[in-house]
mmCIF file of C-alpha atoms in Angstrom:
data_model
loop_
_atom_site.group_PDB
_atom_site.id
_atom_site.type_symbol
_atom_site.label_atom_id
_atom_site.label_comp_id
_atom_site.label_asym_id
_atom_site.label_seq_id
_atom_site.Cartn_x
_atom_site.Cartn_y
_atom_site.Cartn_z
ATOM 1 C CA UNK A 1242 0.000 0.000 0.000
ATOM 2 C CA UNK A 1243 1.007 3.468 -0.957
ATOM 3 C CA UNK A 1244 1.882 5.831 1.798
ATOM 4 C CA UNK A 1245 -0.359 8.767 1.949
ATOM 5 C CA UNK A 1246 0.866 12.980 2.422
ATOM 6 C CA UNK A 1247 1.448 13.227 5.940
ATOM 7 C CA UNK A 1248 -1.715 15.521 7.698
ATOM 8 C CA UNK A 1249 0.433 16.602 10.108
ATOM 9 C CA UNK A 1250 -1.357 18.692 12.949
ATOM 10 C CA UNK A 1251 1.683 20.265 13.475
ATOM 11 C CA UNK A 1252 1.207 22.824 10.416
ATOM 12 C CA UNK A 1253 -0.832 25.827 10.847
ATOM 13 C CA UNK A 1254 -3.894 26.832 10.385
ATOM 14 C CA UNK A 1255 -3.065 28.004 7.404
ATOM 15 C CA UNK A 1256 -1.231 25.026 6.214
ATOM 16 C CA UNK A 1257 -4.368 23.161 7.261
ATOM 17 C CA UNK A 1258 -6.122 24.307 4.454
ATOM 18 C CA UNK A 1259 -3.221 24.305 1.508
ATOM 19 C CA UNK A 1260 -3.229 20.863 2.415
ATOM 20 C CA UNK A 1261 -7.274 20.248 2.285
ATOM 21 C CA UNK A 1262 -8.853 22.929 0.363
ATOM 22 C CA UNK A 1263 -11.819 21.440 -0.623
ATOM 23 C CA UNK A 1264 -14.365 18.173 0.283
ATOM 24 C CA UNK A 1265 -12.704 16.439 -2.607
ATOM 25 C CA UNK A 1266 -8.850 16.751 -1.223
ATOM 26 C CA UNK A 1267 -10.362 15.259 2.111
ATOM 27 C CA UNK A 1268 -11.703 12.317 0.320
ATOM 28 C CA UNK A 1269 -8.843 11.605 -1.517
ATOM 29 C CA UNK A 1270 -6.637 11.465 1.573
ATOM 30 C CA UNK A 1271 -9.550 9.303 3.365
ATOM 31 C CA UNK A 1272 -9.024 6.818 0.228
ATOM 32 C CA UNK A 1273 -5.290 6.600 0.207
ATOM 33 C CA UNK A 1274 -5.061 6.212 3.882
ATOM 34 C CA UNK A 1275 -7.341 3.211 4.258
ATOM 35 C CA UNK A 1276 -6.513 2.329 0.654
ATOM 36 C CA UNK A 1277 -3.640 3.637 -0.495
ATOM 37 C CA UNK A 1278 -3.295 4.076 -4.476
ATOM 38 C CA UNK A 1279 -2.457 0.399 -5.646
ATOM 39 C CA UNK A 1280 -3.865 -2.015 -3.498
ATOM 40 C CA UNK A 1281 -5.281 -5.798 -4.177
ATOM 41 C CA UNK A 1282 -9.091 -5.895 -5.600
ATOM 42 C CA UNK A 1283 -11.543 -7.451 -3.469
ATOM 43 C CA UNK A 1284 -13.602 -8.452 -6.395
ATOM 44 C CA UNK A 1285 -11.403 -10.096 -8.820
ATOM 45 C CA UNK A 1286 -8.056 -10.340 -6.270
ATOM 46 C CA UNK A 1287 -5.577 -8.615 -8.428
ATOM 47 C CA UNK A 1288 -3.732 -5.809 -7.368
ATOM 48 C CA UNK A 1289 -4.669 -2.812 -9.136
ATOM 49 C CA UNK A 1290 -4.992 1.159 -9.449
ATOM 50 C CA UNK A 1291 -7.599 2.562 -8.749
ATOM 51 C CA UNK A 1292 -9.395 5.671 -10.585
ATOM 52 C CA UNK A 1293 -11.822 8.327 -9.097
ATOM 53 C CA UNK A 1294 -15.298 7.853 -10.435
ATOM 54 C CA UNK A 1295 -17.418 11.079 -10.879
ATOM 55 C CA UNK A 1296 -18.936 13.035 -8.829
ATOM 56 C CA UNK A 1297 -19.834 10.054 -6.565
ATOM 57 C CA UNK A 1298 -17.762 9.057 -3.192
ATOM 58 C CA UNK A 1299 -15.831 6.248 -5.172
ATOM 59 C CA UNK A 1300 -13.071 4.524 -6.774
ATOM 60 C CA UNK A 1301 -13.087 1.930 -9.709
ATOM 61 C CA UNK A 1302 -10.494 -1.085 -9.920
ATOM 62 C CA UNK A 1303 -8.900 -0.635 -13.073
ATOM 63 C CA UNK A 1304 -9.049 -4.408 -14.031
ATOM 64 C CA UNK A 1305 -12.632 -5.333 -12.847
ATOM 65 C CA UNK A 1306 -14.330 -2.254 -12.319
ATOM 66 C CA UNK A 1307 -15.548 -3.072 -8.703
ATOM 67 C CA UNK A 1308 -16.442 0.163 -6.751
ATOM 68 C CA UNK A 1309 -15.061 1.302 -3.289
ATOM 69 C CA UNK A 1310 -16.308 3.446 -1.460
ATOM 70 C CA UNK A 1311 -13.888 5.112 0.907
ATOM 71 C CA UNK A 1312 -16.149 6.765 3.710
ATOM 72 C CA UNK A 1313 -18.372 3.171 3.996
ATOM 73 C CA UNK A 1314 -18.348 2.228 7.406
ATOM 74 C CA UNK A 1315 -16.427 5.406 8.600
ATOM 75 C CA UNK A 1316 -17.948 8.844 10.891
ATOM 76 C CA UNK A 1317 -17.896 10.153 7.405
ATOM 77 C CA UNK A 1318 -20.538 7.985 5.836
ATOM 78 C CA UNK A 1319 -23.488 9.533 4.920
ATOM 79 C CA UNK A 1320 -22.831 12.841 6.588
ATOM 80 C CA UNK A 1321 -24.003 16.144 4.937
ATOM 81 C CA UNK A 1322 -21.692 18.098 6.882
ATOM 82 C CA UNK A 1323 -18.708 19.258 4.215
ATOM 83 C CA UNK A 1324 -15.691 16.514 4.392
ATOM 84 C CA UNK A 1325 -13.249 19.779 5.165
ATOM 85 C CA UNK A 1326 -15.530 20.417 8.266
ATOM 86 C CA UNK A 1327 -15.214 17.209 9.845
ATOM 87 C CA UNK A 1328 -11.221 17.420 8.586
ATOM 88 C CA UNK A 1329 -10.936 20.676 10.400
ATOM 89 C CA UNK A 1330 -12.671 19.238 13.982
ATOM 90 C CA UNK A 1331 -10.611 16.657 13.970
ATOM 91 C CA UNK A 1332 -7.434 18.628 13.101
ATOM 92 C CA UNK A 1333 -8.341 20.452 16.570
ATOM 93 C CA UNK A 1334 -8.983 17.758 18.695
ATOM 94 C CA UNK A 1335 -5.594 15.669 18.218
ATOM 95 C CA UNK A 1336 -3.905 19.453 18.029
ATOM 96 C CA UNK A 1337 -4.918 20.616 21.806
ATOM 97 C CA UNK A 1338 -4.223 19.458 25.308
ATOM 98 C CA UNK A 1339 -6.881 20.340 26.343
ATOM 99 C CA UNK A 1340 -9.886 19.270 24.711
ATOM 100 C CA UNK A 1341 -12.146 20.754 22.190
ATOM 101 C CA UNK A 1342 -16.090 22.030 23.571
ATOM 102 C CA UNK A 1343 -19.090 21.801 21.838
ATOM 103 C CA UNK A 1344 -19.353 25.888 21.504
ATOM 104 C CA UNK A 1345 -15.853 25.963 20.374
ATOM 105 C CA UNK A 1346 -16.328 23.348 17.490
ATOM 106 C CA UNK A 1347 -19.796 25.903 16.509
ATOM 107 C CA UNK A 1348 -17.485 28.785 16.495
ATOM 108 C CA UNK A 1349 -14.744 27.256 14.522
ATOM 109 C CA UNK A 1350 -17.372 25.165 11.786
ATOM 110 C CA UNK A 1351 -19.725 28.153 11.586
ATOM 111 C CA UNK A 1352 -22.391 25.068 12.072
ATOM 112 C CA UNK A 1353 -25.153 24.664 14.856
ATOM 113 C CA UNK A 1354 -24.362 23.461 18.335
ATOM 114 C CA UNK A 1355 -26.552 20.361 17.389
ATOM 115 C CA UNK A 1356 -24.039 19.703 14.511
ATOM 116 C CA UNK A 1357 -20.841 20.467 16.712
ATOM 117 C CA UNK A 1358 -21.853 18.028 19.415
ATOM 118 C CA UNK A 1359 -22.382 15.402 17.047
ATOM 119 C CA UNK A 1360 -18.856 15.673 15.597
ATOM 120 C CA UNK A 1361 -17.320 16.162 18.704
ATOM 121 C CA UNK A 1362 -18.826 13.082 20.528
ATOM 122 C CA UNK A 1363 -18.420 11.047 17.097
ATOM 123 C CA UNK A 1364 -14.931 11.871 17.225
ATOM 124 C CA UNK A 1365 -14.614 10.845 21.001
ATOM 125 C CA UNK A 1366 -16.372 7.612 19.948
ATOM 126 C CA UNK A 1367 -13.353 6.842 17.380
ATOM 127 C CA UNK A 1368 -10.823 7.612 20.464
ATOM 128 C CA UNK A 1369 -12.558 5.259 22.549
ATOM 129 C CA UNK A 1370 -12.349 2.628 20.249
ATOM 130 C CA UNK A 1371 -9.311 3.034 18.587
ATOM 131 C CA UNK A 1372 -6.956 1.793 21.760
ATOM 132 C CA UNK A 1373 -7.248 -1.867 22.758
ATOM 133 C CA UNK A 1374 -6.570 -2.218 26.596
ATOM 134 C CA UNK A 1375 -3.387 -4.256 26.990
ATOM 135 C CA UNK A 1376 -1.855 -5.631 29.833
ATOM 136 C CA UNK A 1377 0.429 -3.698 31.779
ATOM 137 C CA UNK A 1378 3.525 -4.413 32.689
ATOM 138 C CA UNK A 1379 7.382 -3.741 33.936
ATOM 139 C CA UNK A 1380 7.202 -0.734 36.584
ATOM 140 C CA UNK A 1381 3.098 0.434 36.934
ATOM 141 C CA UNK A 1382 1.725 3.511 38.908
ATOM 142 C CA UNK A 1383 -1.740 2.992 39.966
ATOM 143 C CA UNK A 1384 -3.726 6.351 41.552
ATOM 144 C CA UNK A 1385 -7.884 7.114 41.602
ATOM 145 C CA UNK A 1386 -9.150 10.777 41.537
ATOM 146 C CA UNK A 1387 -12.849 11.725 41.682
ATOM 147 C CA UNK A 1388 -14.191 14.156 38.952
ATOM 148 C CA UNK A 1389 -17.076 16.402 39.169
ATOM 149 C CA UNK A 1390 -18.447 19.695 39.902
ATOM 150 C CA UNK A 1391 -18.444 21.506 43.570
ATOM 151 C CA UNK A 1392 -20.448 21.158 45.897
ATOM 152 C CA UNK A 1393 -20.818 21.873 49.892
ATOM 153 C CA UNK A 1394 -19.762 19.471 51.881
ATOM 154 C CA UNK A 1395 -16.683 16.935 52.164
ATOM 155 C CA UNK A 1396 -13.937 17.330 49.868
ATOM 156 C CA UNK A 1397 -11.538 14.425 47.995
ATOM 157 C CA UNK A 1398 -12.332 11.125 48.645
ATOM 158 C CA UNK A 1399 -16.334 10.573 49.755
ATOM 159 C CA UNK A 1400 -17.373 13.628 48.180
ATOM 160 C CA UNK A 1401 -20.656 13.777 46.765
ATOM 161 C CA UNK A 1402 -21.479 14.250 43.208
ATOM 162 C CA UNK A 1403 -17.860 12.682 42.415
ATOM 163 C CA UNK A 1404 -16.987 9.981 39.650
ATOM 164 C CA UNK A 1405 -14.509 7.873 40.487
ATOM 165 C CA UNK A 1406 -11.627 7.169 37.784
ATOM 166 C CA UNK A 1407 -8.745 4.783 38.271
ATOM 167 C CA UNK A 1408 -5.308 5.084 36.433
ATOM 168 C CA UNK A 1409 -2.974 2.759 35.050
ATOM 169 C CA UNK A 1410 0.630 4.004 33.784
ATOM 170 C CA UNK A 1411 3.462 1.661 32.628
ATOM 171 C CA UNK A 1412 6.540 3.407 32.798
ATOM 172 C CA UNK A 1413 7.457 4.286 29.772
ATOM 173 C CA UNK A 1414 4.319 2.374 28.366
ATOM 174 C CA UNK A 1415 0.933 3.187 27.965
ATOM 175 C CA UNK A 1416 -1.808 4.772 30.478
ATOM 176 C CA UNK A 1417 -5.305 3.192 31.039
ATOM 177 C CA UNK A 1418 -7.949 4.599 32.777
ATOM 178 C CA UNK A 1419 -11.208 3.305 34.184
ATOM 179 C CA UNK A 1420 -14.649 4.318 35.628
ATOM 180 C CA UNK A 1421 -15.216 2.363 39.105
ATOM 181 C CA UNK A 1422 -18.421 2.339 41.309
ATOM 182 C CA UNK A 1423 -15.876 2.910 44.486
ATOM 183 C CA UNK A 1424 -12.276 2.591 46.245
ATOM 184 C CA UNK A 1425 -13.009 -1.070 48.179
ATOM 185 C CA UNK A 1426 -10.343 -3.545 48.052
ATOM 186 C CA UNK A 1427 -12.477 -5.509 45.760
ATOM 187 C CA UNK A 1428 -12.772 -3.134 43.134
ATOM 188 C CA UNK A 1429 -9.673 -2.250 43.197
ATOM 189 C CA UNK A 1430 -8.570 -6.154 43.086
ATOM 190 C CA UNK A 1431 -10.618 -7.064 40.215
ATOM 191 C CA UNK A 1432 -9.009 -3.733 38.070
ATOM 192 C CA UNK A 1433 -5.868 -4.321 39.012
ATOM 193 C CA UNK A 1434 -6.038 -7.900 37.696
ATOM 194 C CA UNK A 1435 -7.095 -7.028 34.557
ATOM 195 C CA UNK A 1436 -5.009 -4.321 33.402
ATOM 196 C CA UNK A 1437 -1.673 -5.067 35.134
ATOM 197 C CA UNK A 1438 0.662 -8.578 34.516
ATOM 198 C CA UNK A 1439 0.813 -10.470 37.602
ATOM 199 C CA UNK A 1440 4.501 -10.385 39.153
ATOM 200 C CA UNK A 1441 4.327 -6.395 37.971
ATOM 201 C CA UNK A 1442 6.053 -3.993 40.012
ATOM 202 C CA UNK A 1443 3.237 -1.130 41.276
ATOM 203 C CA UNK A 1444 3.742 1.754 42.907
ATOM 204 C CA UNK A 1445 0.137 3.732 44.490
ATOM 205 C CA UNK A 1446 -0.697 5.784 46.923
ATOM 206 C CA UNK A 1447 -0.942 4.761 50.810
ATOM 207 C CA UNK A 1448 -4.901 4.201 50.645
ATOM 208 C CA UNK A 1449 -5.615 0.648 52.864
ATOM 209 C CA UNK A 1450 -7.519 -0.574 49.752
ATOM 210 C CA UNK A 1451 -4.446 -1.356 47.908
ATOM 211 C CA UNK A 1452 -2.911 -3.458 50.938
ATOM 212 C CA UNK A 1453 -4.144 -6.679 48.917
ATOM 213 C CA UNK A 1454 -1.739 -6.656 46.087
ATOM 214 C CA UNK A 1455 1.500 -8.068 47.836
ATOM 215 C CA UNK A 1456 -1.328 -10.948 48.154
ATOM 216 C CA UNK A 1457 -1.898 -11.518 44.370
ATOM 217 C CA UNK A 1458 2.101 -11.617 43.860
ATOM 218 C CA UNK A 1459 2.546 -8.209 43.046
ATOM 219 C CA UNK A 1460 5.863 -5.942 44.189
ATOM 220 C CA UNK A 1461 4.105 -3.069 45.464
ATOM 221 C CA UNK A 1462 5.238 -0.258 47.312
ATOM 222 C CA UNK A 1463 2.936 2.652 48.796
ATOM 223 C CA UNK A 1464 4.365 6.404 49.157
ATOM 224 C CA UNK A 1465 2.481 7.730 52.734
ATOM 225 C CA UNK A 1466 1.497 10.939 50.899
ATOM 226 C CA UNK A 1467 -0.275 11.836 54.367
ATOM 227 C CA UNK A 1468 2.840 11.600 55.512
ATOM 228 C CA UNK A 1469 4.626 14.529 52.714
ATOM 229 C CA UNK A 1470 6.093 11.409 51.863
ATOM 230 C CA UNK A 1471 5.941 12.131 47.553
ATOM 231 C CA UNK A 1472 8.537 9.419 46.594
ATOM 232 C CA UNK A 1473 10.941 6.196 47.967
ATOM 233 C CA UNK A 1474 14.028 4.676 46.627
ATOM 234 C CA UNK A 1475 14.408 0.803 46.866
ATOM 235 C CA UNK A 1476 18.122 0.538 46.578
ATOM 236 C CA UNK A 1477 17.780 -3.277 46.919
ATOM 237 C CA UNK A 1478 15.720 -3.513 43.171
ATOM 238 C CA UNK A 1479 17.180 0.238 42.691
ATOM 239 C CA UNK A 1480 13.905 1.355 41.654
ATOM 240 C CA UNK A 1481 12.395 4.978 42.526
ATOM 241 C CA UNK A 1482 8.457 4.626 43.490
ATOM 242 C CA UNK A 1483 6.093 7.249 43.018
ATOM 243 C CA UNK A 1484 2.749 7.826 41.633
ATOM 244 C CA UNK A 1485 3.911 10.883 39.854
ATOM 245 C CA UNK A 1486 3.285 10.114 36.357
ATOM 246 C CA UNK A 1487 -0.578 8.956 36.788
ATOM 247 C CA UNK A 1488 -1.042 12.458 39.104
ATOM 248 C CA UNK A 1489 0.249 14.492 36.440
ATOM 249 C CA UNK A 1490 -2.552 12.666 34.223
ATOM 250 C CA UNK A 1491 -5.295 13.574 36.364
ATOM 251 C CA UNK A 1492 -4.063 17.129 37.105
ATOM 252 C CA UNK A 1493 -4.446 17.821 33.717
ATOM 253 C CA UNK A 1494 -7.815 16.209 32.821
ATOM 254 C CA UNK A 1495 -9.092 17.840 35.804
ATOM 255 C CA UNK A 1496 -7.823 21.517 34.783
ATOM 256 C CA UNK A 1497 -9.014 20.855 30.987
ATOM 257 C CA UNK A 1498 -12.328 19.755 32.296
ATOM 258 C CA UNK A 1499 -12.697 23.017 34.549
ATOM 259 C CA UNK A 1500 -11.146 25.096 31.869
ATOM 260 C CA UNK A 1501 -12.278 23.583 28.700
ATOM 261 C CA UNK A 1502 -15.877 22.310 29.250
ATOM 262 C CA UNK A 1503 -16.878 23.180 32.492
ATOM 263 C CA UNK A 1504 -18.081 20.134 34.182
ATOM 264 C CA UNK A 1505 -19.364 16.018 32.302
ATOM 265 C CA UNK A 1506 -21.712 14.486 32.872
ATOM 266 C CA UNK A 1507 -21.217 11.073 34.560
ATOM 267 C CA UNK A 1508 -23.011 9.936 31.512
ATOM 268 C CA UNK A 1509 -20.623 11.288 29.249
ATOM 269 C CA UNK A 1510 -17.431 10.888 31.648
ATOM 270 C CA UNK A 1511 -15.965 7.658 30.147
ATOM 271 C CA UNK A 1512 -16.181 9.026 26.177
ATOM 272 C CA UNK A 1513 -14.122 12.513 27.752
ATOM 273 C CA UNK A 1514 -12.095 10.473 29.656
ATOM 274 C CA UNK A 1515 -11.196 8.003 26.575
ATOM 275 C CA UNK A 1516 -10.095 10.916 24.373
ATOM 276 C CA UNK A 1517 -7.829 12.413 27.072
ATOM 277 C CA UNK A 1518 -6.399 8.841 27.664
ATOM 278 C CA UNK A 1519 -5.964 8.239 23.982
ATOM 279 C CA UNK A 1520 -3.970 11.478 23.122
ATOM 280 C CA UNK A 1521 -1.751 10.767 26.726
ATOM 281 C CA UNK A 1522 -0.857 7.344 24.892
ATOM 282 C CA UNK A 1523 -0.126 9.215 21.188
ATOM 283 C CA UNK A 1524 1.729 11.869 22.269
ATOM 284 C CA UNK A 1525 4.693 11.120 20.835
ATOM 285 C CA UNK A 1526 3.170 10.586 17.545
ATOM 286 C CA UNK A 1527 0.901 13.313 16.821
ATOM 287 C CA UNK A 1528 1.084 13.412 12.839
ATOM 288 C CA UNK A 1529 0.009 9.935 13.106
ATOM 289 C CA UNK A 1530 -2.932 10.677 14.958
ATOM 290 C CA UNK A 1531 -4.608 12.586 12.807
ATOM 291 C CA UNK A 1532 -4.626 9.402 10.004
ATOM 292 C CA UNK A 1533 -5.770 7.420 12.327
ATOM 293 C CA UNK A 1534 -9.229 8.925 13.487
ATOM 294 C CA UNK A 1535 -9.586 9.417 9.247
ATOM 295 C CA UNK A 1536 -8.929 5.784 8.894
ATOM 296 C CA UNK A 1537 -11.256 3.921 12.033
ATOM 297 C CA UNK A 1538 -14.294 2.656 11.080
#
């Protein structure tokens, strides 16, 4: 397969649009990413250009004639919003930190706020499914946070109105995050199981809950953070322990939430959460980011 241009979010605004002036640039790029120029048929199995066929949303296999149709099974299929528009939303979402709102995406589109929210969540719902879950392992720093609005009352953990998210980050790896019901050992437990390798080194906080893991054969290490205690060096495995990394992730979210969009929804937490957690893990690779969300279907 054929390499397509690079989309890179890194260019400008400006550059944006050299790149994709029009609906038909955008749907070129959408066919030579998932495509790519030459590819094998799947009608008549030979491998074969491809030519553009009208003023329809398809390509013809130069030895058999069999259609494809590049935005089938895509966020793009069957949309009447312009190609450049969608192009453009998703150019600003893997481009910011911080997140994209509804109002923004109205602003930038010139569309309604009906529209905007539709694109925004539909791009969420590619984030959310683009990344499987793996399993964790080497050196993993495991830390919950609750997420919501203000209210009167108790603060941090037990505070009402609060979701509850758990993180996962492998040093040097990959983060994952969860939604979870509460902080009891058993929750906990059946989380930690699932996203991090038994035998794992894991590094959390000094809540009691996490007391059972030297019990499922994990090396695990608590900093007393009630006690201003923020890191501890093992010099017999001469590994540093901290949960540094996974605070840093929910700092963030938290401060894009409150600056960005306001307050979620628990209804709508995971799908925010998702695309925060996605661009964490694709960081390093934002030009490649950009070609992915064209290419998921």
């Amino acid at each position: 397969m054929e390499k397509s241009k690079s989309a890179s979010p890194d260019f400008s605004v400006r550059d944006f649009f050299k790149r994709f002036p029009d609906d038909e640039a955008c749907l070129e790029h959408i066919f030579n990413v998932r495509f790519g120029e030459r590819h094998v048929c799947r009608s008549c199995g030979v491998e074969s250009t491809f030519h553009r066929m009208g003023e329809r949303r398809a390509w013809a296999c130069a030895s058999c004639g069999d259609h494809v149709y590049p935005t089938a099974g895509t966020i793009f299929q069957d949309t009447r919003t312009p190609l450049q528009s969608w192009f453009y939303a998703i150019y600003l979402f893997v481009s910011t930190r911080h997140g994209v709102s509804g109002k923004e995406l109205q602003r930038q589109l010139g569309v309604t706020y009906k529209t905007a929210w539709r694109i925004g969540n539909k791009i969420r719902e590619q984030m959310s499914k683009h990344d499987a879950q793996a399993i964790l392992s080497g050196h993993v720093e495991i830390d919950e946070a609750y997420v919501g609005g203000k209210r009167p009352g108790k603060r941090g953990r037990g505070a009402a109105g609060k979701t509850i998210v758990m993180g996962f980050k492998q040093r040097g790896g990959n983060l994952v995050t969860e939604i979870i019901p509460n902080v009891k050992m058993n929750t906990l437990r059946e989380q930690t199981l699932k996203h991090v390798e038994a035998g794992t080194t894991v590094s959390t906080d000094e809540l009691l809950s996490y007391g059972l893991l030297k019990m499922e054969g994990y090396t695990h290490v608590a900093v007393k953070h009630g006690q201003k205690q923020w890191a501890i060096y093992d010099y017999e495995t001469q590994q540093l322990h901290h949960t540094n990394h996974v605070e840093s992730f929910w700092r963030h979210f938290k401060h894009s939430i409150r600056g960005t969009h306001v307050s979620i929804s628990q209804k709508w937490m995971k799908r925010y959460l998702d695309e925060f957690t996605f661009r964490a893990n694709h960081r390093d690779e934002v030009n490649l980011m950009f070609d992915r969300l064209i290419a998921a279907f």
